Amino acid sequence: MIRPRLIVIGNGMAGIRTVEELLKLKPDLYDITVFGDEPYPNYNRIMLSPVLAKEQTIPDIILNDDAWYAEHNIALYKGVRVERIDRVKREVITQSGQAHPYDRVLIATGSRAFIPPLPGADLPGVVGFRSIADVDAMLAVCRVGGHAVVIGGGLLGLEAAAGLVTHGMHVTVLHRNGNVMDRQLDSAAGRILEKTLEAKGIVIRLNAHTSALKGTERVEAVVLKDGAQLPADLVVMAAGIRPNMDVAKNSGIYCESGIVVDDTLQTYDPKVYAVGECVQHRKACYGLVAPLFEQAKVCANHLAHYGIAKYIGSMTSTKLKVTGVDVFSAGEIAAQPHHEEIVLADAARGVYKKVLLNNNVVEGAVMVGDTLDGAWYFQLMRDKTDVTALREHLLFGQAHVGDSGHGAKARVASLPDSAEICGCNGVCKGDVVKAITELKLFTLDEVRAHTKASASCGSCTGLVEDLLASTLGGDYSAAPSVKPICSCTDATHDAVRAGIYRHELKTIRAIFEQFAWQTADGCAKCRPALNYYLLCAWPDTYQDDPQSRFINERVHANIQKDGTYSVIPRIWGGVTSPHELRAIADVAERYAIPTVKITGGQRIDLLGVKKEALPDVWRDLSAAGFVSGHGYAKALRTVKTCVGKEWCRFGTQDSTALGIRLEQLTWGSWMPHKFKIAVSGCPRNCAEATVKDLGVVCVDSGYELSVGGNAGIKVRVTDFLCKVATEEEVIEYTTAFIQMYREEAHYLDRTAPWIERVGLPYIQRRLIEDSAGRKALAERFTFSQQFFQIDPWLERSEGKDAHEFALPLELV
Amino acid sequence: MTTTWFTVGLLTDIPRLSAKVVTVQGTAIAIFRTQTDDVFALEDRCPHKQGPLSQGIVHDKKVTCPLHGWVIDLHDGTALSPDEGCTPSYPIRISKGVIELGLARLDALARTI
């Protein structure tokens, strides 16, 4: 069979990443040919700094070796430059005149160092900092006591300077503006960075304008406009990059500052695509790796004929990676009149942090010295979170509240290799760094897959992202701007939820079809999410899909490490009776249940029940009046209460009765994640209501409601929502809040991260200011409860899903 | 070495994308049915921490272990990269909707019955 031919012009990171993404989608669709003008296979350009600093070697930074091209039947032409594309004959013409016919072309020619038109700029010894050849040229000149001048004090220039100084060179950076990295840093941050670099032995001259390079055989000196003359064995041009558009221009493809592409990465010729640093998309050119990877994904989607992905531009962040110098910058750096600045400056410690807010939304962040929270600010920026409630501690970072497992770790870069990063899976910093460098990982997901770090509870995600950034160097940018549900699809949680309503999708298969799922049956990540979204959207008609439920929810008990199950009957508001206790004791003895444990939620857990015994256990518990406690479910768990004014001399309201009432109203409702409520009878708060998803604290004049608390991975105190006067109002606000969480949070988001993403003011607007909306939410909750308040234990003790609990057939 | 075929039950006994368990001298074997009605048999034990694979979520020709989310290939019981490990697999044949499980070395098994 003759396959269509895809020719990739450019063997760099963007082009080959697109090929890799394409191979993942449609491995056999094209005959692929790659032209690269460098004599190497695809290598990691952002690792040139460590190569220059002799921390890594060329083989270390090769991403795809020759064997990879052979394995995927890709014809690779190394050291061959493409001259133009003959779009009429559909042929790619190389510099030596060879013609290669194509069906699709991908231009990924990258960028080159901008060499200012100075006298002497063409002398030997004047190099850029873009390629292995440049690094080789620099290393050839490097000697102790030699002189190097770097023209340009941006990201690349400073990395080059830091690399050269490690070889014992005298390095001077010439920067034409008032502070280094002025595209990313304000002057205060620039000052601190300059001091740090000067301490490393780098001389920095600001407002320095070069007039000429001097030399006979090769470069010998740099002459400045003010007449000063600096000796130079080597001059590194780091005055910016320019997209390589020659091929496109020679082929008559429309270019402005880059090759112009649309949201599908198509150029003006529909058979010609372009990705990477050579393109201009919505007026923007990118020089960082993260946007290129996003473009690669979208471009591959279209090359594979899926035709659904869209690239809408990237929000980028920058991290300078020079050992011992931490710099982070994202978004706006200079305050406009509509901005508010929040600044923390501690020059003695070399720490500077500035966050720019517009209408309480983060629009920019600049950090020097302590960049651990860069990823967090970037996320707040990306999600446009309303940070009103966070303002007071915004600059102290995300880690100032208790992180269980790794609370005290501040700066990941200063940790020893043996420091444990992921407490769940016992992964140390050294393991993560080794995996990133040896396996050439770029993304959080890849690190999770290979090391398991951050793959369980996720609380060390920030640390892992920081390690990725510090290991990968300057160009790592947190995460793609939109996160798909899982690797089966490019669709996001929000897109799918909106689509379910818009297109009236009623089954998981209908969602697969509408959003062009790339796997036949989805996976263990997406199917439970989709099942929940459908259940939430169509409570009265959707047929629950047991095969898309995690085992715990399928069999209504909690699987334990030995394959047995635990059973937690519901104990309303934590109030029980001799009759109930006797029934539990009888069940425990009758079925020889090995462990009986009081839970943290004022209930009793029976652990070690064999699966086939579950229906009998449930039948006996049902007979005593118990229903399922849903201790296994993404649903209402428990309503914890204190004894309140019935007994307590401090109690102000009947917190126990209110707790029981809330539990009776809300049990059985499926939610994005587990949900805990507590009711305390006075501000002494014995029921610990301020670390629950929803907490009620009774006071003499009424009830204080607060939301979004969590005592697990990350301790988070609830945000105060409002105070109400009556129990009826407590119920209306509680059910409305739960319904909003059910309808809008992503599957597996607890309320705490959901509220941190959307911001408390949004919740307040919807629940407090919009009283009609609140009532409608509460009504939708009540409506859906009629379908979900059916005790699953009773149903199963009467024979439902009997095949699940059947004894295994003995064959021999 | 001969393979002896044991009747496990009807294809329709197992809902699509799920599994049933049979035991052979104390060893649990999970019989999986995919969306496309292919049937596979693996020892019911994840190579990672011995989780019961029969209780996992089945997708395409794979199952995700319920304990820690390893993904196991139903064809041959190997863990999907980057995890490493393998659980024993057994041959299956289906005729007229009846599933049969192939057990090798039955002569050895038969002696112990």
mmCIF file of N, CA, C and O in Angstrom, chain A residues 65-112:
data_model
loop_
_atom_site.group_PDB
_atom_site.id
_atom_site.type_symbol
_atom_site.label_atom_id
_atom_site.label_comp_id
_atom_site.label_asym_id
_atom_site.label_seq_id
_atom_site.Cartn_x
_atom_site.Cartn_y
_atom_site.Cartn_z
ATOM 1 N N ASP A 65 17.921 8.873 19.127
ATOM 2 C CA ASP A 65 19.137 8.496 18.403
ATOM 3 C C ASP A 65 18.777 7.908 17.041
ATOM 4 O O ASP A 65 17.610 7.725 16.708
ATOM 5 N N ASP A 66 19.803 7.597 16.261
ATOM 6 C CA ASP A 66 19.563 7.102 14.898
ATOM 7 C C ASP A 66 18.685 5.857 14.895
ATOM 8 O O ASP A 66 17.855 5.660 14.012
ATOM 9 N N ALA A 67 18.845 5.019 15.935
ATOM 10 C CA ALA A 67 18.065 3.775 15.990
ATOM 11 C C ALA A 67 16.570 4.070 16.065
ATOM 12 O O ALA A 67 15.753 3.346 15.499
ATOM 13 N N TRP A 68 16.219 5.167 16.757
ATOM 14 C CA TRP A 68 14.797 5.513 16.888
ATOM 15 C C TRP A 68 14.192 5.804 15.516
ATOM 16 O O TRP A 68 13.096 5.346 15.191
ATOM 17 N N TYR A 69 14.939 6.563 14.678
ATOM 18 C CA TYR A 69 14.429 6.881 13.344
ATOM 19 C C TYR A 69 14.246 5.593 12.540
ATOM 20 O O TYR A 69 13.243 5.402 11.858
ATOM 21 N N ALA A 70 15.240 4.698 12.657
ATOM 22 C CA ALA A 70 15.176 3.443 11.907
ATOM 23 C C ALA A 70 13.986 2.608 12.372
ATOM 24 O O ALA A 70 13.218 2.089 11.564
ATOM 25 N N GLU A 71 13.817 2.545 13.677
ATOM 26 C CA GLU A 71 12.743 1.724 14.261
ATOM 27 C C GLU A 71 11.370 2.167 13.754
ATOM 28 O O GLU A 71 10.463 1.358 13.588
ATOM 29 N N HIS A 72 11.216 3.478 13.543
ATOM 30 C CA HIS A 72 9.921 3.981 13.090
ATOM 31 C C HIS A 72 9.887 4.234 11.588
ATOM 32 O O HIS A 72 9.005 4.943 11.097
ATOM 33 N N ASN A 73 10.848 3.647 10.876
ATOM 34 C CA ASN A 73 10.911 3.777 9.408
ATOM 35 C C ASN A 73 10.895 5.224 8.943
ATOM 36 O O ASN A 73 10.233 5.569 7.974
ATOM 37 N N ILE A 74 11.584 6.077 9.689
ATOM 38 C CA ILE A 74 11.674 7.475 9.298
ATOM 39 C C ILE A 74 12.999 7.676 8.576
ATOM 40 O O ILE A 74 14.056 7.307 9.099
ATOM 41 N N ALA A 75 12.928 8.234 7.355
ATOM 42 C CA ALA A 75 14.166 8.523 6.626
ATOM 43 C C ALA A 75 14.715 9.843 7.152
ATOM 44 O O ALA A 75 14.027 10.865 7.106
ATOM 45 N N LEU A 76 15.927 9.801 7.696
ATOM 46 C CA LEU A 76 16.517 11.016 8.256
ATOM 47 C C LEU A 76 17.679 11.477 7.391
ATOM 48 O O LEU A 76 18.607 10.712 7.123
ATOM 49 N N TYR A 77 17.605 12.716 6.905
ATOM 50 C CA TYR A 77 18.723 13.302 6.178
ATOM 51 C C TYR A 77 19.406 14.315 7.080
ATOM 52 O O TYR A 77 18.888 15.419 7.295
ATOM 53 N N LYS A 78 20.552 13.921 7.657
ATOM 54 C CA LYS A 78 21.270 14.836 8.541
ATOM 55 C C LYS A 78 22.197 15.713 7.708
ATOM 56 O O LYS A 78 22.754 15.270 6.714
ATOM 57 N N GLY A 79 22.373 16.941 8.157
ATOM 58 C CA GLY A 79 23.298 17.841 7.463
ATOM 59 C C GLY A 79 22.825 18.227 6.079
ATOM 60 O O GLY A 79 23.620 18.609 5.222
ATOM 61 N N VAL A 80 21.523 18.111 5.828
ATOM 62 C CA VAL A 80 20.995 18.486 4.521
ATOM 63 C C VAL A 80 20.057 19.670 4.701
ATOM 64 O O VAL A 80 19.104 19.619 5.481
ATOM 65 N N ARG A 81 20.325 20.738 4.000
ATOM 66 C CA ARG A 81 19.515 21.945 4.127
ATOM 67 C C ARG A 81 18.483 21.977 3.010
ATOM 68 O O ARG A 81 18.789 21.670 1.855
ATOM 69 N N VAL A 82 17.260 22.318 3.380
ATOM 70 C CA VAL A 82 16.213 22.438 2.373
ATOM 71 C C VAL A 82 16.203 23.867 1.867
ATOM 72 O O VAL A 82 16.280 24.823 2.649
ATOM 73 N N GLU A 83 16.106 24.001 0.534
ATOM 74 C CA GLU A 83 16.168 25.322 -0.086
ATOM 75 C C GLU A 83 14.754 25.934 -0.160
ATOM 76 O O GLU A 83 14.540 27.055 0.238
ATOM 77 N N ARG A 84 13.828 25.143 -0.687
ATOM 78 C CA ARG A 84 12.472 25.673 -0.857
ATOM 79 C C ARG A 84 11.497 24.532 -1.096
ATOM 80 O O ARG A 84 11.892 23.374 -1.247
ATOM 81 N N ILE A 85 10.226 24.899 -1.098
ATOM 82 C CA ILE A 85 9.181 23.931 -1.409
ATOM 83 C C ILE A 85 8.575 24.354 -2.744
ATOM 84 O O ILE A 85 8.169 25.513 -2.892
ATOM 85 N N ASP A 86 8.553 23.429 -3.690
ATOM 86 C CA ASP A 86 7.861 23.707 -4.957
ATOM 87 C C ASP A 86 6.412 23.283 -4.745
ATOM 88 O O ASP A 86 6.080 22.105 -4.838
ATOM 89 N N ARG A 87 5.564 24.247 -4.435
ATOM 90 C CA ARG A 87 4.213 23.899 -4.024
ATOM 91 C C ARG A 87 3.325 23.506 -5.189
ATOM 92 O O ARG A 87 2.290 22.886 -5.005
ATOM 93 N N VAL A 88 3.750 23.862 -6.432
ATOM 94 C CA VAL A 88 2.974 23.452 -7.599
ATOM 95 C C VAL A 88 3.231 21.980 -7.894
ATOM 96 O O VAL A 88 2.314 21.183 -8.019
ATOM 97 N N LYS A 89 4.504 21.622 -7.918
ATOM 98 C CA LYS A 89 4.838 20.218 -8.193
ATOM 99 C C LYS A 89 4.766 19.363 -6.936
ATOM 100 O O LYS A 89 4.954 18.154 -6.999
ATOM 101 N N ARG A 90 4.541 19.978 -5.788
ATOM 102 C CA ARG A 90 4.540 19.305 -4.494
ATOM 103 C C ARG A 90 5.842 18.535 -4.261
ATOM 104 O O ARG A 90 5.853 17.329 -4.069
ATOM 105 N N GLU A 91 6.926 19.313 -4.311
ATOM 106 C CA GLU A 91 8.234 18.721 -4.041
ATOM 107 C C GLU A 91 9.025 19.623 -3.109
ATOM 108 O O GLU A 91 8.944 20.849 -3.208
ATOM 109 N N VAL A 92 9.790 18.988 -2.244
ATOM 110 C CA VAL A 92 10.712 19.734 -1.401
ATOM 111 C C VAL A 92 12.082 19.686 -2.070
ATOM 112 O O VAL A 92 12.555 18.610 -2.455
ATOM 113 N N ILE A 93 12.677 20.860 -2.264
ATOM 114 C CA ILE A 93 13.942 20.923 -2.998
ATOM 115 C C ILE A 93 15.076 21.200 -2.015
ATOM 116 O O ILE A 93 15.036 22.197 -1.284
ATOM 117 N N THR A 94 16.086 20.339 -1.998
ATOM 118 C CA THR A 94 17.213 20.561 -1.090
ATOM 119 C C THR A 94 18.190 21.534 -1.717
ATOM 120 O O THR A 94 18.092 21.865 -2.904
ATOM 121 N N GLN A 95 19.171 21.955 -0.904
ATOM 122 C CA GLN A 95 20.138 22.934 -1.395
ATOM 123 C C GLN A 95 20.925 22.403 -2.583
ATOM 124 O O GLN A 95 21.301 23.129 -3.482
ATOM 125 N N SER A 96 21.142 21.045 -2.573
ATOM 126 C CA SER A 96 21.907 20.481 -3.687
ATOM 127 C C SER A 96 21.011 20.190 -4.887
ATOM 128 O O SER A 96 21.455 19.613 -5.864
ATOM 129 N N GLY A 97 19.724 20.572 -4.801
ATOM 130 C CA GLY A 97 18.857 20.455 -5.958
ATOM 131 C C GLY A 97 18.035 19.189 -6.037
ATOM 132 O O GLY A 97 17.277 18.981 -6.974
ATOM 133 N N GLN A 98 18.168 18.325 -5.035
ATOM 134 C CA GLN A 98 17.359 17.097 -5.052
ATOM 135 C C GLN A 98 15.900 17.421 -4.784
ATOM 136 O O GLN A 98 15.602 18.284 -3.945
ATOM 137 N N ALA A 99 14.985 16.708 -5.461
ATOM 138 C CA ALA A 99 13.554 16.936 -5.259
ATOM 139 C C ALA A 99 12.922 15.744 -4.562
ATOM 140 O O ALA A 99 13.156 14.599 -4.940
ATOM 141 N N HIS A 100 12.147 16.012 -3.504
ATOM 142 C CA HIS A 100 11.455 14.948 -2.767
ATOM 143 C C HIS A 100 9.961 15.234 -2.764
ATOM 144 O O HIS A 100 9.529 16.226 -2.192
ATOM 145 N N PRO A 101 9.177 14.381 -3.433
ATOM 146 C CA PRO A 101 7.732 14.645 -3.489
ATOM 147 C C PRO A 101 7.055 14.465 -2.114
ATOM 148 O O PRO A 101 7.525 13.684 -1.292
ATOM 149 N N TYR A 102 5.980 15.220 -1.915
ATOM 150 C CA TYR A 102 5.291 15.149 -0.621
ATOM 151 C C TYR A 102 3.786 15.232 -0.792
ATOM 152 O O TYR A 102 3.290 15.667 -1.831
ATOM 153 N N ASP A 103 3.068 14.823 0.248
ATOM 154 C CA ASP A 103 1.635 15.084 0.345
ATOM 155 C C ASP A 103 1.348 16.129 1.415
ATOM 156 O O ASP A 103 0.413 16.897 1.325
ATOM 157 N N ARG A 104 2.163 16.077 2.498
ATOM 158 C CA ARG A 104 2.080 17.110 3.535
ATOM 159 C C ARG A 104 3.506 17.512 3.923
ATOM 160 O O ARG A 104 4.406 16.663 3.926
ATOM 161 N N VAL A 105 3.667 18.799 4.260
ATOM 162 C CA VAL A 105 4.969 19.263 4.738
ATOM 163 C C VAL A 105 4.794 19.883 6.108
ATOM 164 O O VAL A 105 3.790 20.545 6.376
ATOM 165 N N LEU A 106 5.753 19.620 6.962
ATOM 166 C CA LEU A 106 5.777 20.292 8.254
ATOM 167 C C LEU A 106 7.064 21.112 8.323
ATOM 168 O O LEU A 106 8.158 20.553 8.231
ATOM 169 N N ILE A 107 6.922 22.428 8.463
ATOM 170 C CA ILE A 107 8.112 23.276 8.600
ATOM 171 C C ILE A 107 8.372 23.485 10.085
ATOM 172 O O ILE A 107 7.488 23.930 10.825
ATOM 173 N N ALA A 108 9.558 23.106 10.517
ATOM 174 C CA ALA A 108 9.934 23.281 11.921
ATOM 175 C C ALA A 108 11.397 23.689 11.947
ATOM 176 O O ALA A 108 12.254 22.978 12.451
ATOM 177 N N THR A 109 11.642 24.857 11.356
ATOM 178 C CA THR A 109 13.029 25.265 11.134
ATOM 179 C C THR A 109 13.612 26.047 12.310
ATOM 180 O O THR A 109 14.774 26.423 12.280
ATOM 181 N N GLY A 110 12.788 26.318 13.332
ATOM 182 C CA GLY A 110 13.330 26.921 14.552
ATOM 183 C C GLY A 110 13.769 28.360 14.371
ATOM 184 O O GLY A 110 13.223 29.104 13.542
ATOM 185 N N SER A 111 14.760 28.730 15.128
ATOM 186 C CA SER A 111 15.199 30.121 15.083
ATOM 187 C C SER A 111 16.720 30.157 15.135
ATOM 188 O O SER A 111 17.377 29.152 15.377
ATOM 189 N N ARG A 112 17.275 31.328 14.893
ATOM 190 C CA ARG A 112 18.721 31.472 14.977
ATOM 191 C C ARG A 112 19.031 32.716 15.803
ATOM 192 O O ARG A 112 18.168 33.577 16.015
#
